[in-house]
Amino acid sequence: MPPSSSIENSSRALINCRNARNHVRTSHLYTYFSNNGLESHGSLGIDLIRMLYDFGHIGNAQQILHGSVSKNKISLNTLVHCYLKDSNPQHVCHAYWQMQGDCQANMSNHAFVTLLKACGKIKNLHLGIEIHRGVSSAGLLGKDHFVMNSLINMY
């Protein structure tokens, strides 16, 4: 585990880079994080992934997501969001299967909506039914209007 001062400094650097929309600094931060094992630190890794996606460094973001970031609800939701932003519904669905197999992570309501939209776009009814089961297991049936509308649209 890196020292807390290193984590705090890295977190500030991420915030400054994002606010400045500095694409070159993003590449430098990615290299620094990778060389110092910071990309695997939960919140730093997730923030770095979001920034890499926002700045178009999709390959680097995917490398972190599929490699060192611990797979949990936050990383699953980030992965789903980033793939949707990349307009790639096939990857959104693949991410769902991967994360469910790796950690049985629970998803946010927003992630369910995103996944259902992706299933509708690629016409993957089998996956849609699986996600419908997940919505039911999460106790969201009849409770979240966005999820319910996404279910209706997906079918």
PDB file of C-alpha atoms in Angstrom:
ATOM      1  CA  MET A   1       0.000   0.000   0.000  1.00  0.00           C
ATOM      2  CA  PRO A   2       1.435   3.360  -0.983  1.00  0.00           C
ATOM      3  CA  PRO A   3       1.884   5.946   1.793  1.00  0.00           C
ATOM      4  CA  SER A   4      -1.185   8.113   2.422  1.00  0.00           C
ATOM      5  CA  SER A   5       0.696  11.300   1.470  1.00  0.00           C
ATOM      6  CA  SER A   6       1.407   9.789  -1.954  1.00  0.00           C
ATOM      7  CA  ILE A   7      -2.279   8.913  -2.347  1.00  0.00           C
ATOM      8  CA  GLU A   8      -3.386  12.400  -1.295  1.00  0.00           C
ATOM      9  CA  ASN A   9      -0.907  14.070  -3.671  1.00  0.00           C
ATOM     10  CA  SER A  10      -1.991  11.773  -6.492  1.00  0.00           C
ATOM     11  CA  SER A  11      -5.626  12.526  -5.805  1.00  0.00           C
ATOM     12  CA  ARG A  12      -4.947  16.273  -5.962  1.00  0.00           C
ATOM     13  CA  ALA A  13      -3.003  15.797  -9.205  1.00  0.00           C
ATOM     14  CA  LEU A  14      -5.973  13.949 -10.727  1.00  0.00           C
ATOM     15  CA  ILE A  15      -8.378  16.710  -9.708  1.00  0.00           C
ATOM     16  CA  ASN A  16      -6.113  19.438 -11.085  1.00  0.00           C
ATOM     17  CA  CYS A  17      -5.569  17.566 -14.335  1.00  0.00           C
ATOM     18  CA  ARG A  18      -9.282  16.937 -14.812  1.00  0.00           C
ATOM     19  CA  ASN A  19     -10.189  20.558 -14.068  1.00  0.00           C
ATOM     20  CA  ALA A  20      -7.532  21.823 -16.488  1.00  0.00           C
ATOM     21  CA  ARG A  21      -8.600  19.253 -19.132  1.00  0.00           C
ATOM     22  CA  ASN A  22      -4.901  18.550 -19.638  1.00  0.00           C
ATOM     23  CA  HIS A  23      -4.601  15.572 -22.010  1.00  0.00           C
ATOM     24  CA  VAL A  24      -0.796  15.465 -21.923  1.00  0.00           C
ATOM     25  CA  ARG A  25      -0.721  15.448 -18.118  1.00  0.00           C
ATOM     26  CA  THR A  26      -3.227  12.591 -18.177  1.00  0.00           C
ATOM     27  CA  SER A  27      -0.706  10.382 -19.985  1.00  0.00           C
ATOM     28  CA  HIS A  28       2.002  11.348 -17.506  1.00  0.00           C
ATOM     29  CA  LEU A  29      -0.270  10.570 -14.556  1.00  0.00           C
ATOM     30  CA  TYR A  30      -1.167   7.193 -16.042  1.00  0.00           C
ATOM     31  CA  THR A  31       2.530   6.327 -16.353  1.00  0.00           C
ATOM     32  CA  TYR A  32       3.270   7.578 -12.842  1.00  0.00           C
ATOM     33  CA  PHE A  33       0.354   5.644 -11.353  1.00  0.00           C
ATOM     34  CA  SER A  34       1.354   2.476 -13.189  1.00  0.00           C
ATOM     35  CA  ASN A  35       4.997   2.724 -12.142  1.00  0.00           C
ATOM     36  CA  ASN A  36       4.076   3.310  -8.492  1.00  0.00           C
ATOM     37  CA  GLY A  37       1.222   0.817  -8.105  1.00  0.00           C
ATOM     38  CA  LEU A  38      -1.333   3.555  -7.553  1.00  0.00           C
ATOM     39  CA  GLU A  39      -3.707   2.453 -10.320  1.00  0.00           C
ATOM     40  CA  SER A  40      -4.763  -0.475  -8.150  1.00  0.00           C
ATOM     41  CA  HIS A  41      -5.733   1.789  -5.242  1.00  0.00           C
ATOM     42  CA  GLY A  42      -9.545   1.704  -5.239  1.00  0.00           C
ATOM     43  CA  SER A  43     -10.711   5.309  -5.480  1.00  0.00           C
ATOM     44  CA  LEU A  44      -7.598   6.563  -7.276  1.00  0.00           C
ATOM     45  CA  GLY A  45      -7.870   3.790  -9.842  1.00  0.00           C
ATOM     46  CA  ILE A  46     -11.538   4.504 -10.476  1.00  0.00           C
ATOM     47  CA  ASP A  47     -10.902   8.263 -10.794  1.00  0.00           C
ATOM     48  CA  LEU A  48      -8.000   7.624 -13.157  1.00  0.00           C
ATOM     49  CA  ILE A  49     -10.163   5.314 -15.286  1.00  0.00           C
ATOM     50  CA  ARG A  50     -12.910   7.925 -15.586  1.00  0.00           C
ATOM     51  CA  MET A  51     -10.394  10.606 -16.539  1.00  0.00           C
ATOM     52  CA  LEU A  52      -8.678   8.381 -19.105  1.00  0.00           C
ATOM     53  CA  TYR A  53     -12.038   7.620 -20.715  1.00  0.00           C
ATOM     54  CA  ASP A  54     -13.056  11.267 -20.687  1.00  0.00           C
ATOM     55  CA  PHE A  55      -9.827  12.243 -22.431  1.00  0.00           C
ATOM     56  CA  GLY A  56      -9.975   9.447 -24.992  1.00  0.00           C
ATOM     57  CA  HIS A  57      -7.299   7.158 -23.543  1.00  0.00           C
ATOM     58  CA  ILE A  58      -9.675   4.198 -23.749  1.00  0.00           C
ATOM     59  CA  GLY A  59      -7.033   1.480 -24.104  1.00  0.00           C
ATOM     60  CA  ASN A  60      -5.240   2.591 -20.937  1.00  0.00           C
ATOM     61  CA  ALA A  61      -8.505   2.771 -19.024  1.00  0.00           C
ATOM     62  CA  GLN A  62      -9.473  -0.731 -20.132  1.00  0.00           C
ATOM     63  CA  GLN A  63      -6.075  -2.053 -19.126  1.00  0.00           C
ATOM     64  CA  ILE A  64      -6.581  -0.759 -15.593  1.00  0.00           C
ATOM     65  CA  LEU A  65     -10.164  -1.986 -15.432  1.00  0.00           C
ATOM     66  CA  HIS A  66      -9.315  -5.485 -16.571  1.00  0.00           C
ATOM     67  CA  GLY A  67      -6.107  -5.714 -14.614  1.00  0.00           C
ATOM     68  CA  SER A  68      -5.440  -4.239 -11.269  1.00  0.00           C
ATOM     69  CA  VAL A  69      -8.556  -2.465 -10.001  1.00  0.00           C
ATOM     70  CA  SER A  70     -10.408  -4.576  -7.486  1.00  0.00           C
ATOM     71  CA  LYS A  71     -13.655  -5.739  -8.964  1.00  0.00           C
ATOM     72  CA  ASN A  72     -16.553  -4.440  -6.922  1.00  0.00           C
ATOM     73  CA  LYS A  73     -19.762  -2.443  -7.301  1.00  0.00           C
ATOM     74  CA  ILE A  74     -17.893   0.807  -7.968  1.00  0.00           C
ATOM     75  CA  SER A  75     -15.610  -0.628 -10.629  1.00  0.00           C
ATOM     76  CA  LEU A  76     -18.537  -2.423 -12.296  1.00  0.00           C
ATOM     77  CA  ASN A  77     -20.573   0.760 -12.437  1.00  0.00           C
ATOM     78  CA  THR A  78     -17.570   2.696 -13.755  1.00  0.00           C
ATOM     79  CA  LEU A  79     -16.914   0.087 -16.415  1.00  0.00           C
ATOM     80  CA  VAL A  80     -20.536   0.082 -17.569  1.00  0.00           C
ATOM     81  CA  HIS A  81     -20.629   3.901 -17.642  1.00  0.00           C
ATOM     82  CA  CYS A  82     -17.368   4.173 -19.587  1.00  0.00           C
ATOM     83  CA  TYR A  83     -18.385   1.602 -22.180  1.00  0.00           C
ATOM     84  CA  LEU A  84     -21.728   3.305 -22.681  1.00  0.00           C
ATOM     85  CA  LYS A  85     -19.953   6.644 -23.089  1.00  0.00           C
ATOM     86  CA  ASP A  86     -17.790   4.915 -25.696  1.00  0.00           C
ATOM     87  CA  SER A  87     -21.062   3.917 -27.442  1.00  0.00           C
ATOM     88  CA  ASN A  88     -20.171   0.252 -27.441  1.00  0.00           C
ATOM     89  CA  PRO A  89     -23.139  -1.803 -26.183  1.00  0.00           C
ATOM     90  CA  GLN A  90     -21.384  -5.089 -26.951  1.00  0.00           C
ATOM     91  CA  HIS A  91     -18.620  -4.175 -24.478  1.00  0.00           C
ATOM     92  CA  VAL A  92     -21.215  -3.073 -21.911  1.00  0.00           C
ATOM     93  CA  CYS A  93     -22.782  -6.527 -22.021  1.00  0.00           C
ATOM     94  CA  HIS A  94     -19.410  -8.285 -21.956  1.00  0.00           C
ATOM     95  CA  ALA A  95     -18.441  -6.225 -18.907  1.00  0.00           C
ATOM     96  CA  TYR A  96     -21.580  -7.378 -17.141  1.00  0.00           C
ATOM     97  CA  TRP A  97     -20.787 -11.039 -17.715  1.00  0.00           C
ATOM     98  CA  GLN A  98     -17.158 -10.588 -16.691  1.00  0.00           C
ATOM     99  CA  MET A  99     -17.955  -8.756 -13.483  1.00  0.00           C
ATOM    100  CA  GLN A 100     -20.740 -11.122 -12.511  1.00  0.00           C
ATOM    101  CA  GLY A 101     -18.359 -14.036 -12.970  1.00  0.00           C
ATOM    102  CA  ASP A 102     -15.509 -12.359 -11.106  1.00  0.00           C
ATOM    103  CA  CYS A 103     -17.209 -10.936  -8.063  1.00  0.00           C
ATOM    104  CA  GLN A 104     -20.984 -11.200  -8.179  1.00  0.00           C
ATOM    105  CA  ALA A 105     -20.986  -7.438  -7.647  1.00  0.00           C
ATOM    106  CA  ASN A 106     -24.225  -5.628  -7.006  1.00  0.00           C
ATOM    107  CA  MET A 107     -25.078  -2.932  -9.481  1.00  0.00           C
ATOM    108  CA  SER A 108     -26.481   0.530  -9.077  1.00  0.00           C
ATOM    109  CA  ASN A 109     -29.834   1.442 -10.568  1.00  0.00           C
ATOM    110  CA  HIS A 110     -28.007   3.501 -13.204  1.00  0.00           C
ATOM    111  CA  ALA A 111     -25.903   0.468 -14.192  1.00  0.00           C
ATOM    112  CA  PHE A 112     -29.061  -1.620 -14.629  1.00  0.00           C
ATOM    113  CA  VAL A 113     -30.563   1.095 -16.867  1.00  0.00           C
ATOM    114  CA  THR A 114     -27.364   1.254 -18.919  1.00  0.00           C
ATOM    115  CA  LEU A 115     -27.176  -2.522 -19.294  1.00  0.00           C
ATOM    116  CA  LEU A 116     -30.798  -2.792 -20.331  1.00  0.00           C
ATOM    117  CA  LYS A 117     -30.304  -0.077 -22.962  1.00  0.00           C
ATOM    118  CA  ALA A 118     -27.260  -1.936 -24.274  1.00  0.00           C
ATOM    119  CA  CYS A 119     -29.210  -5.219 -24.466  1.00  0.00           C
ATOM    120  CA  GLY A 120     -31.919  -3.482 -26.454  1.00  0.00           C
ATOM    121  CA  LYS A 121     -29.407  -1.974 -28.875  1.00  0.00           C
ATOM    122  CA  ILE A 122     -27.694  -5.278 -29.643  1.00  0.00           C
ATOM    123  CA  LYS A 123     -30.964  -7.235 -29.399  1.00  0.00           C
ATOM    124  CA  ASN A 124     -29.607  -9.648 -26.788  1.00  0.00           C
ATOM    125  CA  LEU A 125     -32.788 -10.937 -25.166  1.00  0.00           C
ATOM    126  CA  HIS A 126     -30.967 -13.707 -23.279  1.00  0.00           C
ATOM    127  CA  LEU A 127     -28.787 -11.195 -21.451  1.00  0.00           C
ATOM    128  CA  GLY A 128     -31.799  -8.916 -20.967  1.00  0.00           C
ATOM    129  CA  ILE A 129     -33.611 -11.726 -19.173  1.00  0.00           C
ATOM    130  CA  GLU A 130     -30.546 -12.297 -16.974  1.00  0.00           C
ATOM    131  CA  ILE A 131     -30.427  -8.609 -16.103  1.00  0.00           C
ATOM    132  CA  HIS A 132     -34.176  -8.667 -15.454  1.00  0.00           C
ATOM    133  CA  ARG A 133     -33.481 -11.388 -12.871  1.00  0.00           C
ATOM    134  CA  GLY A 134     -30.793  -9.152 -11.378  1.00  0.00           C
ATOM    135  CA  VAL A 135     -33.255  -6.266 -11.153  1.00  0.00           C
ATOM    136  CA  SER A 136     -35.690  -8.561  -9.397  1.00  0.00           C
ATOM    137  CA  SER A 137     -33.011  -9.878  -7.011  1.00  0.00           C
ATOM    138  CA  ALA A 138     -32.004  -6.317  -6.180  1.00  0.00           C
ATOM    139  CA  GLY A 139     -35.608  -5.580  -5.202  1.00  0.00           C
ATOM    140  CA  LEU A 140     -36.044  -2.881  -7.836  1.00  0.00           C
ATOM    141  CA  LEU A 141     -39.108  -4.260  -9.635  1.00  0.00           C
ATOM    142  CA  GLY A 142     -41.878  -1.725  -9.263  1.00  0.00           C
ATOM    143  CA  LYS A 143     -39.689   0.586  -7.163  1.00  0.00           C
ATOM    144  CA  ASP A 144     -37.473   2.427  -9.648  1.00  0.00           C
ATOM    145  CA  HIS A 145     -39.270   4.022 -12.592  1.00  0.00           C
ATOM    146  CA  PHE A 146     -36.113   4.421 -14.691  1.00  0.00           C
ATOM    147  CA  VAL A 147     -35.250   0.742 -14.324  1.00  0.00           C
ATOM    148  CA  MET A 148     -38.838  -0.265 -15.064  1.00  0.00           C
ATOM    149  CA  ASN A 149     -38.973   1.913 -18.203  1.00  0.00           C
ATOM    150  CA  SER A 150     -35.656   0.441 -19.351  1.00  0.00           C
ATOM    151  CA  LEU A 151     -37.031  -3.068 -18.877  1.00  0.00           C
ATOM    152  CA  ILE A 152     -40.076  -2.217 -20.966  1.00  0.00           C
ATOM    153  CA  ASN A 153     -37.952  -0.624 -23.692  1.00  0.00           C
ATOM    154  CA  MET A 154     -35.535  -3.551 -23.721  1.00  0.00           C
ATOM    155  CA  TYR A 155     -38.317  -6.089 -24.314  1.00  0.00           C
TER     156      TYR A 155
END
